[in-house]
Amino acid sequence: MTTSSIDPVMKIEGRTAGRFGDFGGAYVPEILVPALRELAKAYESAQKDEAFQLEFKDLLQNYVGRPSLFYHAERLSKHLGGAEIYLKREDLNHTGAHKINNTLGQILLAKRMGKSRIIAETGAGQHGVATATACALFGLKCVIYMGEEDIRRQHLNVLRMRLLGAEVCSVTIGSRTLKDAINEAMRDWVAHVEDTFYCFGTAAGPHPYPTIVRDFQTIIGEETRRQALKELGRLPDTLIACVGGGSNAIGFFYPFIEDQGVKLIGVEAGGKGDAIGEHASTLTLGDPGVLHGSYSYLLQDDDGQIMMTHSVSAGLDYPGVGAEHSYLKEIGRAEYVRVSDIEAVRATQILCQTEGILPALESAHAIAHAVKLAPHYGPSHVIVVNLSGRGDKDVETLEEYMERGEYHE
Amino acid sequence: MSKRLDRIFSQPAKGKTRLIAYLMAGDPTPETTLRRLKGLADYGVDVLELGVPFSDPIADGPVIQSAGERALKGGMTLVKTLEIVREFRVLHETPVLLMSYLNPLLRYGWGKFVKDAVEAGVDGLILPDLPWKEGTNLRTETKRLVGTQLSFIPIVAQTSQEEDLLELSIGSQGFIYVLSRNGITGGEAEISAKVTGFINGLKQHTQLPRCVGFGIQTAKQVHCLAEYCDGVIIGSAIVRQFSELDKKELSELELRKGETEILEWVAEINSIK
């Protein structure tokens, strides 16, 4: 990538709120400008409010079950024969993924702002489940937008959301996946901005969402740092996380950004090939543009239309990415790579059989990259993989692969 | 602002008020769009708004979303949209505004886009995902390249606050696009005392003409709004009627007859005989 792919007219002089270098901003309909400003102000005051911070910490500890484990995957490390691999076990959180960290934070904000109706988009359904859970906990009305295609492949999570009392709206336009669910949630927000809080699930979207989501997810990286120092007596050498919108990765990376010795690797969905519509490798194959309120890398065609994407994992099946990841790529602080559907499915099998842990297909992308990388190092090299979610929701998809005989090497 | 746009608002309205009509470029074909643009101009429409189709139109309701999908399926692009304007300009002076999401324009290259747009005969831009305060660089660069030939039409919502209105009163041109209600394009708007009060209140902030859009579909709404503002924008109601016509299997003659009926309806709601 060259910096010349950024249109000079999108260059930002100096540091501006809501910008990560030239990326970010708030490219939204004018109707939403006051709502985003109100949200930014409420968030700023909540950050300084000790009672808010205490309530959030208490929920993380006593409801989510934090801190999550920092687990030495000894059999996996031995199987791969190289670096020592540790797993940050976000899959053990209540509701089964890292998403709950962010939704609890945002629902506390919604409560503080006096909003009575919560809307959210979801891809894999993990953010939808986490939002429905937080709404149930606080007695708030909850509407989840989900693409028809995702409803089909993540149907267990749809049942969970309905059990939790949320209304799940099927989105039947466009690619019928996460991108269209966000479009529809934004349209809902534009129409109901006065009483509605949009609980955004990933580190993308307009300012202040990328900052809010990152901050609520930073607990992942903070704990990892503390746990590594305590158990290893030093920082890890490499961190690996999957990147769809990028919330688990940015929360994991953020506390290590100043530690130049720690390598940060984001893993995108390579899908089944490089052609249009076969992958969701936004940072590795895309170009900067504006989607869902933010200037960031995108998968787009020559006319600036957003491309269809594909990934075996619904949570990574997104043509955009959080603006801060675009920035980390631009300045060369993080590296972004891609892993194919098949590699992710195989990594799922390897982790199941060496450690007895079933990862989400999203997280399996990060595992797959560790599988590739580990043999290149010796045992003194420590890789930490963020195991962002558990894979119970994916067993039907995995079964399809098994039946097609694509499961084994 | 462009001379063509300036002329519309410095002269008295031809009908009850000034009528701004929207079409999606390339729905269902560029040739049809061109013919209908000409028809709307000939039937007394004051300003034409031409939508550039985009895959992810977050500010649009089902009618315009579907129109965009049809256009994209037919292979519509920004280049072809500018071509429509160029051909329209051969015989028509009616101002044309492009309504586009930002990404297709950025992909084309901003500098190249504004020059090509002016050269094709575009008079202004309505950018639904560019709020005024994010647009400073784009407006500065546009002014540097083409002066005031291309107006940025600001959108004002009823949620807009004092500070937004103040910012917008600096450097805006053409007219102000006032949203009749919160929400996306289409549906039906109720013209309540709150709405007319809001439109009146804008006079404190700007000297620019105020045109009202979103959910306008009846003569009654147009007549009511005419007393409070300088123009009315009709989008989904026109797009829907044309698309219903396109769905039918009609002979060329029947199609033209149906189009004329829609054009007559457009003239009628603004009391143009």
XYZ file of C-alpha atoms in Angstrom, chain B:
273
model
C -23.736 29.844 -6.711
C -24.185 28.812 -10.331
C -26.012 31.310 -12.538
C -28.661 28.755 -13.392
C -29.453 28.086 -9.734
C -29.295 31.769 -8.831
C -31.841 32.613 -11.512
C -34.394 30.148 -10.084
C -34.393 31.671 -6.628
C -34.131 35.321 -7.686
C -37.271 35.049 -9.807
C -40.802 34.497 -8.481
C -42.022 30.895 -8.502
C -43.899 29.690 -11.566
C -46.416 27.739 -9.514
C -47.314 27.701 -5.820
C -43.646 27.349 -5.017
C -40.411 26.113 -6.611
C -40.482 22.418 -7.292
C -37.380 20.263 -7.040
C -37.779 16.758 -8.481
C -35.552 13.721 -7.913
C -34.697 10.846 -10.223
C -32.185 8.048 -9.758
C -29.694 8.042 -12.627
C -29.937 4.864 -14.680
C -33.262 3.634 -13.264
C -34.055 1.682 -15.326
C -31.689 2.936 -18.099
C -29.684 6.133 -18.737
C -31.791 6.879 -21.848
C -35.019 6.697 -19.831
C -33.576 8.912 -17.101
C -32.556 11.521 -19.688
C -35.993 11.500 -21.308
C -37.719 11.870 -17.929
C -35.397 14.659 -16.808
C -36.256 16.565 -19.965
C -39.946 15.845 -19.373
C -39.821 17.123 -15.788
C -38.061 20.288 -16.949
C -40.613 20.812 -19.707
C -43.467 20.363 -17.225
C -42.274 23.221 -15.035
C -39.927 21.600 -12.513
C -37.491 24.285 -11.313
C -34.524 22.196 -10.173
C -33.604 18.583 -10.937
C -31.926 16.360 -8.459
C -30.144 13.356 -9.953
C -29.198 10.475 -7.677
C -25.905 8.634 -8.187
C -26.578 5.000 -7.257
C -24.608 3.583 -4.314
C -24.515 0.076 -2.876
C -25.026 1.228 0.733
C -27.452 4.181 0.843
C -27.896 4.640 4.603
C -30.106 7.731 4.318
C -32.582 6.245 1.853
C -35.869 4.431 2.314
C -37.034 1.374 0.349
C -38.192 3.262 -2.790
C -34.860 4.965 -3.507
C -32.876 1.935 -2.315
C -34.637 -0.209 -4.906
C -34.150 2.437 -7.598
C -30.407 2.430 -6.825
C -30.270 -1.361 -6.949
C -31.985 -1.382 -10.345
C -29.582 1.251 -11.654
C -26.508 -0.621 -10.398
C -27.775 -3.873 -11.874
C -28.079 -2.065 -15.187
C -24.418 -1.046 -14.930
C -24.922 2.591 -13.954
C -21.818 4.537 -12.886
C -20.804 8.075 -11.993
C -19.256 8.497 -15.460
C -22.555 7.584 -17.107
C -24.445 9.869 -14.702
C -22.312 12.824 -15.808
C -22.969 11.795 -19.404
C -26.735 12.119 -18.788
C -26.235 15.641 -17.453
C -24.050 16.565 -20.438
C -26.746 15.436 -22.863
C -29.490 17.139 -20.870
C -27.545 20.417 -21.056
C -27.639 20.472 -24.863
C -31.139 21.921 -24.826
C -32.036 22.596 -21.179
C -31.089 25.309 -18.686
C -32.868 23.778 -15.660
C -30.318 23.492 -12.825
C -29.159 19.947 -11.991
C -27.919 18.854 -8.583
C -26.189 15.542 -8.034
C -27.212 13.648 -4.918
C -24.458 11.213 -4.084
C -22.919 9.336 -1.218
C -19.287 10.245 -0.784
C -17.501 7.043 -1.737
C -18.201 6.908 -5.499
C -17.013 10.538 -5.743
C -13.839 9.880 -3.745
C -13.091 6.826 -5.820
C -13.410 8.885 -9.008
C -10.982 11.406 -7.452
C -12.375 14.583 -5.931
C -10.450 17.053 -8.088
C -11.309 15.284 -11.313
C -14.911 14.889 -10.217
C -15.631 18.569 -9.526
C -14.044 19.651 -12.819
C -15.915 17.017 -14.823
C -19.189 17.795 -13.016
C -18.973 21.501 -13.827
C -17.978 20.754 -17.390
C -21.004 18.432 -17.754
C -23.321 21.134 -16.435
C -23.911 20.118 -12.821
C -24.846 23.074 -10.593
C -24.570 21.688 -7.111
C -24.104 18.725 -4.794
C -26.281 17.184 -2.125
C -24.179 14.749 -0.105
C -26.277 12.813 2.404
C -23.305 11.298 4.259
C -21.239 14.461 4.440
C -22.344 16.548 7.401
C -21.408 20.205 7.038
C -18.589 20.194 9.584
C -16.793 17.247 7.937
C -16.877 18.989 4.572
C -14.474 21.881 5.112
C -11.591 20.409 3.091
C -13.877 19.285 0.291
C -15.522 22.714 0.012
C -12.200 24.566 0.100
C -10.717 22.351 -2.585
C -13.848 22.645 -4.729
C -13.797 26.413 -4.510
C -10.127 26.446 -5.444
C -10.793 24.337 -8.525
C -14.111 25.639 -9.864
C -14.943 28.742 -7.832
C -18.622 29.011 -6.977
C -19.842 27.099 -10.018
C -20.627 24.068 -7.882
C -22.806 24.727 -4.809
C -22.762 22.547 -1.713
C -26.387 22.308 -0.607
C -26.487 21.999 3.188
C -29.011 19.674 4.793
C -30.721 20.873 7.942
C -32.517 18.491 10.262
C -34.853 19.380 13.078
C -32.295 17.826 15.397
C -29.734 20.409 14.214
C -28.658 22.683 17.014
C -27.631 26.319 17.241
C -23.934 25.500 16.720
C -24.657 23.434 13.584
C -26.800 26.188 12.097
C -24.183 28.820 12.833
C -21.465 26.816 11.097
C -23.686 26.201 8.149
C -24.583 29.835 7.649
C -20.935 30.392 6.728
C -20.089 29.479 3.172
C -23.271 27.745 2.117
C -24.754 28.482 -1.276
C -27.795 27.737 -3.376
C -30.482 26.798 -0.910
C -30.910 24.906 2.322
C -32.397 21.430 2.167
C -34.673 21.254 5.189
C -35.812 17.806 6.316
C -39.515 17.672 7.055
C -38.888 15.054 9.718
C -36.274 12.726 11.184
C -35.771 9.601 9.161
C -34.903 8.330 5.731
C -36.305 9.275 2.323
C -39.884 8.295 1.484
C -42.930 7.710 3.651
C -45.308 10.545 4.357
C -44.567 13.698 6.309
C -47.056 15.467 8.482
C -46.719 19.216 8.118
C -47.275 20.152 11.744
C -46.988 23.510 13.468
C -43.659 22.278 14.852
C -42.330 21.790 11.318
C -43.517 25.145 9.985
C -42.205 26.824 13.135
C -38.818 25.228 12.554
C -38.745 26.367 8.898
C -39.645 29.917 9.934
C -37.009 29.901 12.665
C -34.257 29.203 10.137
C -34.615 32.752 8.809
C -32.681 33.934 11.872
C -29.677 31.920 10.750
C -29.577 32.242 7.015
C -30.631 34.408 4.108
C -30.581 31.388 1.801
C -33.797 30.033 0.313
C -35.234 27.134 2.310
C -36.558 24.091 0.464
C -38.301 21.258 2.272
C -38.045 17.564 1.443
C -38.627 13.995 2.766
C -42.091 12.484 2.614
C -43.700 15.084 0.333
C -46.218 13.421 -1.982
C -49.456 15.384 -2.173
C -50.664 18.717 -3.525
C -52.036 19.490 -0.084
C -48.552 19.225 1.474
C -47.040 21.348 -1.291
C -49.664 24.082 -0.932
C -49.309 24.107 2.832
C -45.482 24.273 2.719
C -45.498 26.925 -0.024
C -46.523 29.476 2.584
C -43.522 28.792 4.768
C -40.634 28.023 2.427
C -39.095 28.774 -0.948
C -39.324 25.356 -2.560
C -40.407 21.760 -2.097
C -38.448 18.603 -2.949
C -40.251 15.522 -4.213
C -38.253 12.312 -4.537
C -39.692 8.939 -3.573
C -43.227 9.830 -4.746
C -41.970 10.437 -8.299
C -39.523 7.515 -8.338
C -42.251 5.167 -7.126
C -44.719 6.200 -9.853
C -42.148 5.783 -12.622
C -41.019 2.421 -11.236
C -44.606 1.147 -11.109
C -44.897 2.105 -14.756
C -41.633 0.293 -15.571
C -42.892 -2.894 -13.924
C -45.770 -3.167 -16.390
C -45.338 -4.721 -19.802
C -46.227 -1.762 -21.973
C -45.853 -0.796 -25.596
C -43.654 2.224 -26.286
C -46.782 4.290 -26.864
C -48.413 3.204 -23.583
C -45.176 3.865 -21.689
C -44.937 7.410 -23.057
C -48.596 8.007 -22.219
C -47.990 6.789 -18.641
C -44.958 9.047 -18.335
C -46.956 12.041 -19.506
C -49.594 11.334 -16.861
C -46.916 11.354 -14.148
C -45.450 14.592 -15.516
C -48.908 16.146 -15.506
C -49.329 15.069 -11.896
C -46.019 16.735 -11.014
C -47.117 19.991 -12.664
C -50.519 19.785 -11.038
C -49.350 19.442 -7.446
C -47.521 22.750 -7.912
C -50.567 24.269 -9.634
C -48.813 24.709 -12.976
C -51.225 24.504 -15.880
